[in-house]
XYZ file of C-alpha atoms in Angstrom:
747
model
C 27.953 -30.083 -53.668
C 28.653 -27.772 -55.952
C 30.494 -25.523 -54.209
C 32.852 -28.905 -52.715
C 32.473 -29.964 -56.696
C 34.473 -26.205 -57.308
C 37.024 -26.728 -54.453
C 37.848 -29.691 -55.844
C 38.783 -28.411 -59.272
C 40.800 -26.021 -57.606
C 45.016 -27.012 -57.336
C 45.805 -27.662 -54.317
C 47.547 -23.979 -53.675
C 44.196 -22.409 -54.770
C 42.768 -24.509 -52.162
C 45.014 -23.441 -49.524
C 44.323 -19.654 -50.358
C 40.643 -20.532 -49.992
C 40.726 -21.662 -46.908
C 43.025 -19.089 -45.753
C 40.667 -16.330 -46.785
C 37.861 -18.399 -44.942
C 39.756 -18.214 -41.519
C 40.318 -14.403 -42.211
C 36.527 -13.448 -43.045
C 35.615 -15.125 -39.811
C 38.234 -13.719 -37.853
C 37.146 -9.936 -38.676
C 33.475 -11.124 -38.376
C 34.074 -12.175 -34.964
C 36.302 -9.063 -33.979
C 33.990 -6.715 -35.576
C 31.432 -7.898 -33.348
C 32.486 -8.771 -30.523
C 29.004 -9.384 -28.364
C 28.133 -11.781 -30.614
C 30.707 -13.603 -28.840
C 31.241 -12.158 -25.754
C 28.051 -10.935 -24.787
C 29.137 -7.486 -24.949
C 26.577 -4.522 -24.923
C 26.948 -2.350 -28.230
C 29.258 0.194 -28.024
C 26.114 3.223 -29.046
C 23.864 1.908 -26.665
C 26.674 2.234 -23.917
C 27.308 5.906 -25.052
C 23.600 6.345 -24.849
C 23.794 5.037 -21.255
C 26.961 6.727 -20.209
C 24.994 10.157 -21.352
C 22.004 9.509 -19.327
C 24.433 9.600 -16.498
C 25.735 12.788 -17.558
C 22.382 14.265 -16.594
C 21.852 12.507 -13.362
C 23.171 13.483 -9.729
C 23.755 11.992 -6.668
C 23.793 12.816 -3.508
C 24.505 11.113 0.723
C 21.244 9.980 0.501
C 21.581 8.278 -2.923
C 21.814 4.130 -2.966
C 23.993 4.611 -5.740
C 26.561 6.162 -7.971
C 26.438 4.218 -10.256
C 30.542 3.709 -10.062
C 30.694 0.767 -12.340
C 28.752 2.687 -15.765
C 32.493 3.237 -16.936
C 33.379 4.299 -20.320
C 35.176 1.142 -21.954
C 33.583 -1.706 -19.572
C 30.888 -4.312 -20.908
C 27.290 -2.113 -19.706
C 25.444 -5.193 -19.721
C 27.191 -6.193 -16.422
C 26.567 -2.450 -15.242
C 24.298 -1.895 -12.463
C 20.467 -1.687 -13.479
C 20.975 -2.747 -16.853
C 20.290 -5.999 -18.400
C 20.805 -6.798 -21.946
C 19.693 -9.785 -24.439
C 22.432 -12.151 -24.290
C 22.048 -13.139 -27.892
C 21.895 -9.583 -29.380
C 23.931 -7.449 -26.561
C 20.806 -4.922 -27.098
C 19.638 -3.480 -23.687
C 16.408 -4.936 -22.652
C 16.373 -2.973 -19.256
C 16.710 -0.091 -17.032
C 15.797 -1.012 -13.915
C 16.961 2.251 -11.401
C 14.100 2.289 -9.080
C 14.767 3.532 -5.255
C 18.239 4.332 -5.778
C 17.497 8.437 -4.536
C 18.858 9.243 -8.127
C 18.373 12.791 -9.088
C 18.698 15.106 -11.995
C 16.982 15.019 -15.851
C 16.474 12.505 -18.654
C 18.053 13.208 -22.089
C 17.138 12.146 -25.074
C 19.804 9.817 -25.728
C 17.247 7.007 -23.464
C 15.288 6.939 -26.631
C 18.031 5.260 -27.970
C 17.829 2.086 -26.826
C 15.408 0.915 -28.881
C 14.796 -2.963 -27.525
C 14.343 -1.739 -24.589
C 11.283 -3.643 -22.982
C 11.793 -2.351 -19.567
C 11.916 0.914 -17.554
C 11.360 1.897 -13.843
C 13.164 4.866 -12.923
C 10.317 4.694 -9.973
C 10.773 5.828 -6.300
C 13.953 8.260 -7.636
C 14.202 12.410 -7.525
C 14.027 13.009 -11.283
C 13.340 16.400 -11.978
C 12.710 18.378 -14.944
C 10.397 17.785 -17.731
C 10.471 14.194 -19.697
C 12.041 14.096 -23.108
C 8.735 15.204 -25.486
C 10.167 13.364 -28.317
C 11.497 9.279 -29.355
C 8.904 7.275 -27.656
C 8.381 6.258 -31.344
C 11.717 4.501 -30.984
C 10.467 2.451 -28.070
C 8.288 0.233 -29.888
C 8.951 -3.106 -27.763
C 8.361 -1.272 -24.395
C 6.144 -3.519 -22.139
C 7.211 -1.679 -18.605
C 6.944 1.850 -17.897
C 7.058 2.903 -14.525
C 8.196 6.862 -13.707
C 5.772 6.738 -10.362
C 7.141 8.789 -7.850
C 9.849 11.926 -8.706
C 9.333 15.182 -9.845
C 8.817 15.178 -13.574
C 6.818 18.047 -14.546
C 5.625 19.690 -17.695
C 3.194 17.851 -20.519
C 3.761 14.117 -21.148
C 4.714 13.552 -24.676
C 2.015 13.477 -26.615
C 3.424 11.746 -29.688
C 5.056 8.261 -30.188
C 2.619 6.958 -27.668
C 0.352 5.205 -30.398
C 3.357 2.768 -30.867
C 3.308 1.536 -27.562
C 1.655 -1.400 -28.508
C 3.087 -3.661 -26.420
C 2.641 -2.226 -23.122
C 1.456 -3.444 -20.271
C 1.944 -1.453 -17.314
C 2.270 2.465 -17.375
C 2.337 4.082 -14.047
C 3.294 7.766 -13.868
C 1.473 8.657 -10.650
C 3.329 11.086 -8.033
C 4.160 13.653 -10.307
C 4.224 16.876 -11.230
C 2.763 15.768 -14.914
C 0.717 18.906 -16.284
C -1.356 19.541 -19.391
C -3.300 16.970 -21.056
C -2.664 13.460 -21.243
C -2.545 11.808 -24.821
C -5.711 11.927 -26.951
C -4.732 9.541 -29.603
C -3.510 6.228 -29.650
C -4.816 5.155 -26.553
C -6.957 2.640 -28.470
C -4.080 0.510 -29.189
C -2.687 0.312 -25.746
C -4.539 -3.353 -25.859
C -2.336 -5.334 -24.160
C -2.283 -3.015 -20.805
C -3.565 -4.197 -17.640
C -2.191 -1.532 -15.698
C -2.581 2.316 -15.729
C -1.569 4.681 -13.040
C -1.798 8.396 -13.543
C -2.928 9.392 -9.901
C -1.247 12.301 -7.951
C -0.660 14.517 -11.288
C -1.465 17.806 -12.607
C -3.029 16.228 -16.002
C -6.006 18.590 -17.304
C -8.174 18.588 -19.800
C -10.681 15.891 -21.333
C -9.373 12.218 -20.556
C -9.758 10.235 -23.601
C -13.317 9.690 -23.986
C -12.241 7.141 -26.732
C -10.400 3.852 -26.741
C -10.977 2.437 -23.661
C -13.512 0.091 -24.828
C -10.172 -1.378 -26.485
C -8.528 -1.875 -23.134
C -10.450 -5.637 -22.418
C -7.290 -6.689 -20.170
C -6.956 -3.744 -17.964
C -6.993 -4.714 -14.211
C -5.985 -1.607 -12.369
C -7.451 2.201 -13.464
C -6.035 5.094 -11.195
C -7.144 8.647 -11.793
C -7.523 9.815 -8.206
C -5.891 12.891 -7.281
C -5.824 14.504 -10.988
C -7.431 17.159 -12.625
C -9.349 15.894 -15.722
C -12.528 17.703 -16.331
C -15.618 16.634 -18.699
C -16.703 13.598 -19.054
C -16.062 10.119 -17.374
C -15.021 7.718 -20.185
C -18.306 5.710 -20.366
C -15.468 3.003 -21.779
C -14.638 2.122 -18.228
C -17.741 0.413 -17.250
C -16.620 -2.290 -20.265
C -13.860 -2.528 -18.042
C -14.927 -6.467 -16.939
C -11.761 -7.682 -15.603
C -10.769 -4.160 -13.933
C -9.974 -5.304 -9.820
C -9.185 -1.541 -9.047
C -10.955 1.598 -9.717
C -9.990 4.958 -8.267
C -11.089 8.500 -9.471
C -11.477 11.791 -8.397
C -10.696 15.544 -7.631
C -12.341 18.616 -7.617
C -13.003 18.654 -11.232
C -13.523 14.901 -12.469
C -17.302 14.574 -11.675
C -19.474 11.547 -12.540
C -22.488 14.451 -13.295
C -22.228 13.037 -16.873
C -23.112 9.651 -16.646
C -26.813 8.786 -16.543
C -26.280 7.058 -13.195
C -23.551 5.527 -10.635
C -25.151 2.133 -11.764
C -24.071 2.809 -15.403
C -20.276 2.747 -14.254
C -19.994 -0.009 -11.569
C -23.089 -2.225 -12.772
C -20.612 -4.461 -15.898
C -17.465 -4.376 -13.189
C -18.464 -8.009 -10.814
C -14.412 -8.791 -10.552
C -14.106 -5.317 -8.732
C -12.289 -5.657 -5.701
C -11.670 -2.077 -4.821
C -13.394 1.367 -5.366
C -12.326 4.770 -4.697
C -14.138 8.042 -5.455
C -13.045 11.364 -3.960
C -14.949 14.396 -5.166
C -17.253 12.713 -7.421
C -20.192 14.699 -7.468
C -23.190 11.904 -6.514
C -25.627 13.907 -5.396
C -28.098 13.285 -8.961
C -28.715 9.401 -7.718
C -30.426 8.160 -5.086
C -30.104 4.696 -6.148
C -25.924 4.804 -5.427
C -26.679 2.204 -2.423
C -28.641 -0.059 -4.112
C -26.254 -0.268 -7.011
C -23.239 -0.941 -4.241
C -25.610 -3.887 -3.162
C -26.653 -4.989 -5.769
C -23.825 -4.632 -8.485
C -20.358 -5.426 -6.864
C -20.551 -8.953 -5.332
C -16.790 -9.172 -4.958
C -16.081 -5.564 -3.576
C -13.536 -5.407 -0.674
C -13.451 -1.496 -0.749
C -15.248 0.885 -0.351
C -14.471 4.707 -0.330
C -17.202 7.833 -1.210
C -15.536 10.560 -0.191
C -16.868 13.683 -0.633
C -18.953 12.609 -2.935
C -22.065 14.799 -2.432
C -23.942 12.414 -0.563
C -27.308 13.110 1.219
C -30.185 12.338 3.462
C -30.521 9.583 5.788
C -28.123 6.539 5.193
C -29.648 3.864 3.720
C -30.968 0.886 4.682
C -29.105 -0.472 1.775
C -25.772 0.041 3.622
C -26.758 -2.307 6.141
C -27.815 -4.431 3.454
C -24.761 -4.001 1.385
C -22.350 -4.547 5.151
C -24.405 -7.646 5.407
C -24.196 -8.990 1.905
C -20.426 -8.445 1.426
C -19.025 -10.228 4.123
C -15.006 -10.171 2.584
C -15.701 -5.876 3.417
C -12.252 -5.007 5.003
C -12.668 -1.083 4.403
C -15.844 1.613 4.203
C -15.740 5.147 3.977
C -17.995 7.939 3.635
C -15.907 10.883 4.965
C -16.887 14.002 4.067
C -20.196 14.068 2.694
C -21.824 16.514 5.844
C -25.206 16.108 3.897
C -25.200 12.403 5.019
C -27.454 11.901 8.487
C -29.060 9.259 10.302
C -27.218 6.455 12.849
C -24.474 4.502 12.920
C -24.551 1.194 10.634
C -25.327 -1.756 11.914
C -22.528 -4.939 11.178
C -23.253 -8.285 11.795
C -21.212 -10.812 13.776
C -19.484 -12.152 10.670
C -17.594 -9.326 9.313
C -13.908 -8.861 7.746
C -13.803 -5.075 8.471
C -10.534 -3.502 9.042
C -11.417 -0.021 8.432
C -14.421 2.362 9.100
C -14.179 6.092 8.187
C -17.362 8.343 8.501
C -15.815 11.418 9.543
C -17.466 14.809 8.641
C -20.454 13.529 8.300
C -24.138 14.205 9.584
C -24.329 10.761 11.782
C -26.145 11.323 14.826
C -27.162 8.923 18.203
C -25.366 6.620 20.205
C -23.047 3.962 19.144
C -25.149 1.093 19.570
C -22.874 -1.592 21.849
C -23.540 -4.746 20.228
C -23.167 -3.735 16.733
C -19.604 -1.566 17.660
C -18.629 -5.143 19.667
C -19.114 -7.189 16.258
C -15.892 -5.133 14.792
C -13.244 -7.299 16.676
C -11.179 -7.279 13.162
C -11.126 -3.349 13.184
C -7.948 -1.686 13.362
C -9.006 1.940 12.102
C -12.038 3.462 13.609
C -12.549 7.515 12.012
C -16.023 9.501 13.723
C -14.198 12.676 14.029
C -16.411 15.700 13.245
C -19.516 13.725 13.381
C -22.645 14.178 15.727
C -22.404 11.184 17.800
C -23.277 11.588 21.577
C -23.920 9.388 24.621
C -20.848 7.463 26.316
C -18.796 5.612 24.914
C -19.794 1.770 24.900
C -17.765 -0.330 27.251
C -17.778 -2.953 24.749
C -15.336 -1.182 22.519
C -12.878 -2.754 24.413
C -13.394 -5.694 22.434
C -11.852 -4.460 19.475
C -8.391 -5.499 20.461
C -7.003 -5.170 16.925
C -7.720 -1.090 17.268
C -4.808 0.884 16.099
C -6.137 3.903 15.325
C -9.059 5.642 17.460
C -10.385 9.497 16.247
C -13.400 10.197 18.085
C -12.704 14.342 18.364
C -15.066 16.604 17.449
C -18.321 14.807 18.525
C -20.795 15.443 21.719
C -19.853 12.217 23.712
C -20.554 12.306 27.220
C -20.147 10.516 30.900
C -16.574 8.690 31.667
C -14.577 7.117 29.104
C -14.940 4.298 29.490
C -11.887 2.105 31.184
C -12.356 -0.548 28.511
C -10.725 1.996 26.102
C -7.508 2.050 28.497
C -6.996 -1.539 27.821
C -6.968 -1.851 23.827
C -3.513 -3.557 23.782
C -2.688 -2.667 19.772
C -3.761 1.624 20.284
C -1.063 3.382 18.731
C -2.895 7.099 18.161
C -5.911 7.981 20.055
C -7.849 11.281 19.984
C -10.845 12.049 22.260
C -10.497 15.693 22.108
C -13.243 18.378 21.718
C -16.371 16.453 23.647
C -18.251 16.991 26.648
C -17.004 13.805 29.029
C -17.894 14.286 33.177
C -14.783 15.478 35.272
C -11.119 15.443 34.392
C -9.159 12.989 32.513
C -6.280 11.769 34.220
C -2.989 10.876 32.520
C -2.348 7.950 34.529
C -5.478 6.056 32.882
C -3.944 5.978 29.994
C -0.222 4.202 32.036
C -1.506 0.531 29.745
C -1.448 2.150 26.504
C 2.872 1.433 25.903
C 2.638 1.815 22.083
C 1.097 4.870 22.118
C 2.691 7.262 19.857
C 0.120 10.215 18.815
C -2.581 11.298 21.675
C -4.965 14.195 20.875
C -6.744 15.429 24.181
C -7.281 19.319 23.248
C -10.504 20.898 24.655
C -10.528 18.317 28.016
C -9.829 19.016 31.471
C -6.341 17.321 31.842
C -4.835 15.799 35.075
C -1.018 15.782 35.985
C 0.261 12.082 35.453
C 1.323 11.078 38.967
C 5.013 10.794 39.775
C 5.186 7.469 40.166
C 3.777 7.179 36.228
C 6.609 9.788 34.663
C 7.556 6.681 31.890
C 3.732 6.145 30.743
C 4.464 7.216 27.079
C 8.074 5.060 26.478
C 6.826 5.668 22.282
C 4.591 9.482 22.473
C 5.654 11.443 19.743
C 3.225 13.134 18.617
C 0.917 15.186 22.260
C -2.007 17.969 21.552
C -3.173 19.217 25.363
C -4.312 22.591 23.843
C -7.077 24.314 25.732
C -6.898 21.469 28.625
C -6.638 24.318 31.243
C -3.123 23.644 31.893
C -1.263 26.033 34.427
C 2.172 24.293 33.604
C 4.071 22.161 31.442
C 3.285 18.680 32.305
C 6.462 17.251 34.445
C 6.239 13.702 32.591
C 7.271 15.585 29.343
C 10.934 15.532 30.670
C 10.985 11.448 30.337
C 9.807 12.063 26.414
C 12.452 11.455 24.575
C 10.741 10.675 21.440
C 8.506 13.887 21.315
C 8.582 15.704 18.267
C 5.096 17.074 17.897
C 4.183 19.246 21.095
C 0.713 21.820 21.307
C -0.070 23.285 24.339
C -1.580 26.377 22.976
C -4.673 27.826 24.663
C -3.841 26.568 28.600
C -2.676 29.268 31.237
C 0.979 28.579 30.940
C 3.566 31.678 31.870
C 7.262 32.237 31.185
C 10.105 33.125 28.413
C 11.030 30.958 25.567
C 14.863 30.227 25.414
C 14.972 27.742 22.433
C 13.620 28.966 19.058
C 12.904 26.419 15.946
C 11.145 27.907 12.545
C 12.886 25.972 10.300
C 11.842 24.443 7.313
C 8.751 27.997 6.908
C 8.399 30.322 4.390
C 9.636 33.771 6.652
C 11.027 36.422 4.398
C 12.392 39.697 4.870
C 14.886 40.929 6.339
C 15.916 40.246 10.128
C 15.480 43.506 12.552
C 18.875 43.514 14.907
C 16.354 45.087 17.743
C 15.097 41.614 18.062
C 17.513 40.188 19.836
C 17.626 42.894 22.676
C 14.343 40.577 23.725
C 16.425 37.446 23.698
C 17.658 38.175 27.186
C 17.419 34.565 28.318
C 19.973 33.496 25.499
C 22.087 36.630 26.484
C 22.866 34.748 30.142
C 25.268 32.026 29.614
C 25.690 31.818 33.786
C 21.907 30.099 34.209
C 23.304 27.567 32.335
C 23.408 24.452 34.351
C 25.970 22.372 32.769
C 26.412 19.926 35.046
C 23.188 18.368 35.502
C 22.138 17.085 32.415
C 19.148 15.143 32.600
C 17.135 13.682 35.727
C 16.727 16.254 38.156
C 13.286 17.187 39.201
C 13.918 20.533 40.151
C 11.214 23.235 39.055
C 12.677 26.652 39.241
C 11.897 28.708 37.215
C 13.653 29.751 33.966
C 11.564 31.891 31.752
C 9.982 31.180 28.487
C 7.473 33.001 26.855
C 5.776 31.692 23.592
C 3.242 33.501 21.335
C 1.168 30.621 19.339
C -1.502 31.288 17.195
C -2.352 34.861 18.744
C -1.842 33.062 22.421
C 0.372 34.050 24.465
C 1.867 31.285 27.209
C 4.532 30.648 28.987
C 6.331 27.727 30.195
C 8.314 27.003 33.342
C 11.458 24.638 33.624
C 10.849 21.359 34.759
C 14.350 20.088 34.146
C 17.806 21.302 34.103
C 18.586 23.468 30.630
C 21.867 21.850 28.683
C 21.390 23.485 25.110
C 19.682 27.157 24.491
C 19.139 26.734 20.433
C 17.958 28.814 17.638
C 17.485 27.329 14.376
C 15.658 29.562 11.292
C 16.965 27.036 8.454
C 15.399 26.393 5.336
C 13.226 29.649 5.092
C 13.150 32.768 2.714
C 15.343 35.111 4.929
C 17.444 38.055 3.203
C 19.139 40.791 4.559
C 22.528 40.705 6.409
C 22.931 38.877 9.790
C 23.002 41.849 12.388
C 25.942 42.514 14.290
C 23.810 42.342 17.275
C 23.419 38.235 17.321
C 27.280 38.462 18.725
C 25.282 38.977 21.962
C 23.556 35.730 22.611
C 26.633 35.241 24.505
C 24.627 31.494 26.136
C 23.929 30.338 22.431
C 25.009 26.449 22.007
C 23.059 25.825 18.591
C 22.704 28.055 15.743
C 21.408 27.526 12.061
C 20.226 30.075 9.671
C 21.156 27.810 6.547
C 19.350 27.520 3.483
C 18.220 31.169 3.310
C 18.971 34.022 1.118
C 20.685 36.273 3.669
C 23.567 38.624 2.209
C 26.842 40.592 3.425
C 29.386 39.468 5.578
C 29.915 37.670 8.410
C 29.683 39.585 11.667
C 33.314 39.451 13.685
C 30.724 39.595 16.481
C 29.876 36.064 16.296
C 32.774 35.342 18.345
C 32.106 36.395 21.340
C 29.479 33.705 21.441
C 31.806 31.715 23.381
C 29.383 28.582 24.363
C 28.666 27.785 20.580
C 29.355 24.394 20.041
C 26.911 24.245 16.379
C 27.541 27.390 13.415
C 25.590 26.486 10.258
C 24.981 29.461 8.395
C 25.641 27.464 4.605
C 23.452 28.086 1.655
C 23.233 31.610 1.899
C 25.263 34.324 -0.142
C 27.184 35.303 1.825
C 30.474 37.367 0.878
C 33.764 38.930 2.359
C 36.191 37.200 4.789
C 35.890 34.789 7.531
C 36.101 36.868 10.742
C 39.599 35.944 12.631
C 37.355 36.055 15.239
C 35.406 33.256 15.019
C 38.709 31.269 16.045
C 37.366 31.977 19.516
C 35.080 29.614 19.878
C 36.989 27.223 22.197
C 33.542 25.174 22.191
C 33.272 25.149 18.272
C 32.817 21.630 16.745
C 30.692 22.057 13.934
C 31.098 24.500 11.084
C 29.234 24.682 7.715
C 29.914 27.831 6.084
C 29.672 26.404 2.781
C 27.911 27.058 -0.597
C 28.342 31.093 -0.142
C 30.622 33.526 -1.429
C 33.130 33.599 0.629
C 36.764 34.850 0.181
C 40.184 34.938 1.315
C 42.202 33.214 3.572
C 40.766 30.293 5.903
C 41.644 31.447 9.097
C 44.133 28.983 11.427
C 44.091 27.811 14.759
C 42.028 26.347 17.783
C 39.044 24.592 16.754
C 39.462 25.798 12.458
C 42.173 22.959 12.756
C 39.760 20.379 12.829
C 37.566 20.880 10.210
C 37.306 19.437 6.871
C 37.077 20.567 3.095
C 33.270 20.175 3.514
C 33.228 22.839 5.697
C 33.908 24.944 3.085
C 32.734 23.928 -0.331
C 31.686 25.519 -3.316
C 33.538 29.364 -2.416
C 35.914 29.378 -5.291
C 36.926 32.852 -3.402
C 38.885 30.596 -0.286
C 42.511 29.633 0.038
C 44.406 28.154 2.906
C 44.379 25.116 4.491
C 42.548 22.336 4.548
C 41.518 23.309 0.783
C 44.501 22.171 -1.130
C 44.276 26.205 -3.426
C 46.967 28.016 -1.989
C 46.426 31.807 -1.239
C 49.410 32.930 -2.656
C 50.088 36.594 -1.892
C 46.962 37.078 0.425
C 47.515 38.732 3.211
C 48.770 36.094 6.416
C 46.699 37.879 8.698
C 43.529 38.233 6.554
C 40.123 35.873 7.216
C 38.495 34.339 4.735
C 35.489 32.294 4.693
C 34.686 28.536 6.212
C 32.001 26.955 5.316
C 30.697 25.443 8.492
C 27.626 22.856 8.764
C 25.803 23.928 11.562
C 25.057 26.993 12.716
C 24.192 27.981 16.582
C 23.761 32.105 15.543
C 20.302 33.222 16.308
C 18.514 33.396 12.616
C 17.088 36.792 11.163
C 14.409 34.574 11.615
C 14.924 34.239 14.939
C 14.142 37.996 15.359
C 11.806 38.330 13.213
C 9.998 36.122 15.174
C 11.576 37.851 18.211
C 9.193 40.693 16.667
C 6.158 38.584 17.084
C 6.834 37.123 20.182
C 7.574 40.060 21.836
C 6.320 43.153 20.065
C 3.152 41.291 18.397
C 4.344 41.812 14.977
C 2.934 38.547 13.937
C 3.186 37.153 10.754
C -0.011 35.526 10.328
C 1.243 31.986 10.674
C 1.315 29.782 13.677
C 4.704 30.232 15.156
C 6.854 26.900 16.520
C 9.079 27.226 20.027
C 10.543 24.102 19.934
C 11.879 23.710 24.071
C 15.126 21.776 24.173
C 14.752 19.777 27.354
C 17.572 17.014 28.355
C 18.737 16.940 24.320
C 15.256 16.820 23.295
C 13.656 18.983 20.820
C 9.878 19.667 21.429
C 7.973 21.296 18.822
C 4.898 23.586 20.003
C 2.257 24.328 17.071
C -1.386 23.741 16.489
C -2.260 21.467 14.080
C -4.835 22.852 11.831
C -7.533 20.646 10.924
C -5.862 17.589 11.307
C -7.588 13.882 12.857
C -5.155 14.438 16.083
C -6.326 18.220 16.994
């Protein structure tokens, strides 16, 4: 009223001035704070996000390149960004599962109103910014899981995150200690996952009793040492608890019952390499303290003695139990537990224990919901009960390394859902006829090592339409099974320790750690790759010919040969992703029969051998990501069949050769070779000799890799590398990898 009276006392001219000034002030305020009107983000936060993006990298696997993140645009409309509609502050940054790599900058901490930060399932690396957490006091959700962050997690500012409810750092390379102070302030926390990291030192011993809202605690596969916080036993709302690795042990607790006694809401309990050998009352604690438990795994926990009868009581009293694992407790003995008719068990893993005796048919028949049964490395004996056919939901069955005898029951071959089967290293009677598996149409993995196997008969050659993993090691084979020619999905094949003979034509040793130079004399031994005349390019597929093409392989120091079981249409050498160094041997040009050569991602130096131009059958050549220098040999233009070339990421220079196939290659072939010029690049050559050659990056290299020659030494001169060598035979355009899987359930 006072203000109104004051205006009333103004003369008309003065009143008009006041009104005009008021309008101007309002207009100026609106111009100064456009985000309040239009919902635009704050300029400082837009700049921070752009700075953050500058540290990101995107490649062909990235789901996005954040193209909407542009200077001058409204960041509230950017991909992954959410703003408060009133203030314009960024409150959420969600870039999970975008395939983004690179590093994070400290500009992240300028987003002081951030409530949600989700960068999970990307390829971020490097250390996480060490200061600035104190600025994110409003943060409620933080997920950095499944990246490659390394170094220590920030030790300061953590205590300010008092509103945090979700913290997930799992699946990274964080090391060092976890913040010891401020943990007690996270009273709103409901989810904490630090698993699969290298955190070490002691886990915070105080403050746990304040985390009364916590429902999920996962410390699995960490390297914490010392005492498990006794405060865990007070987290009565816990539903999930996972603890374990080599150095995190429960021996500092009075008893196992002390840990779980109050956790009456617990549904899932996973303990790995937690020392429980001191506590003989563990099974009783299970059956009396965890009424709602649905999943239990006590792996490598030092359990010993006879399997307690309490386990049977535990199983009977927990009708909702879906998973039971007691694996890797070699001192645990006794027989197979009894399972009541009413049970919900889906996963049963008792591998690497000393359990023995026969499998009780009636008890086994009750496991009608079972999908996964693992009894490998036990001492079970006698026949496999026919009642195993009742397990119609079974998908994974591992029975290797036992003492089973008798014949494999026919009911096993009728399990409709079976996808992985391992029966190897038992004492079954007679031979195992591969025809028996013809009804297991979904089988993707089959391991029969150590058994006497009979080849599939001709009418069942298509018996395994989905097979990707096959191991027939030590099966007395004298030739490569003919049915393999029809397996167009095979990825892993182990035929070691058999009686097969012949020579090798295709070598694939990619993605190993081979190192050293490439001895040129090794190429003298790759005779079958030198001869292009034996390749039949007219027959690509269904020939039943068994005429011999020699293959020779040395796998795990066991020599054997492979007879040709179909017409070979490709000869392929792949030594990519290793650590070979030195130059590419000139002798490589004598491999006239080679179709594909890949030496990419090594540390090769020197010039590209002009002799590669003699490899007239070459279709794909990849020598990218090395340290090759000099010009691209003009002789490479002689490769009339070359359709795929990658010379990128080297130190090549000079003019790119022209003519023939080289006129078909794009810029991508020559990327990251600063000295190259000429078409198809935009860089002109200037005074470079027109007849000069220049390096052009190619995408796939068909030259026998130096690694191949080192392998050649191992294969033909016995200079082993000390690791299993893989021989890949490309039959009907299918690559078959031969190696022996070590300590795997499929062996």
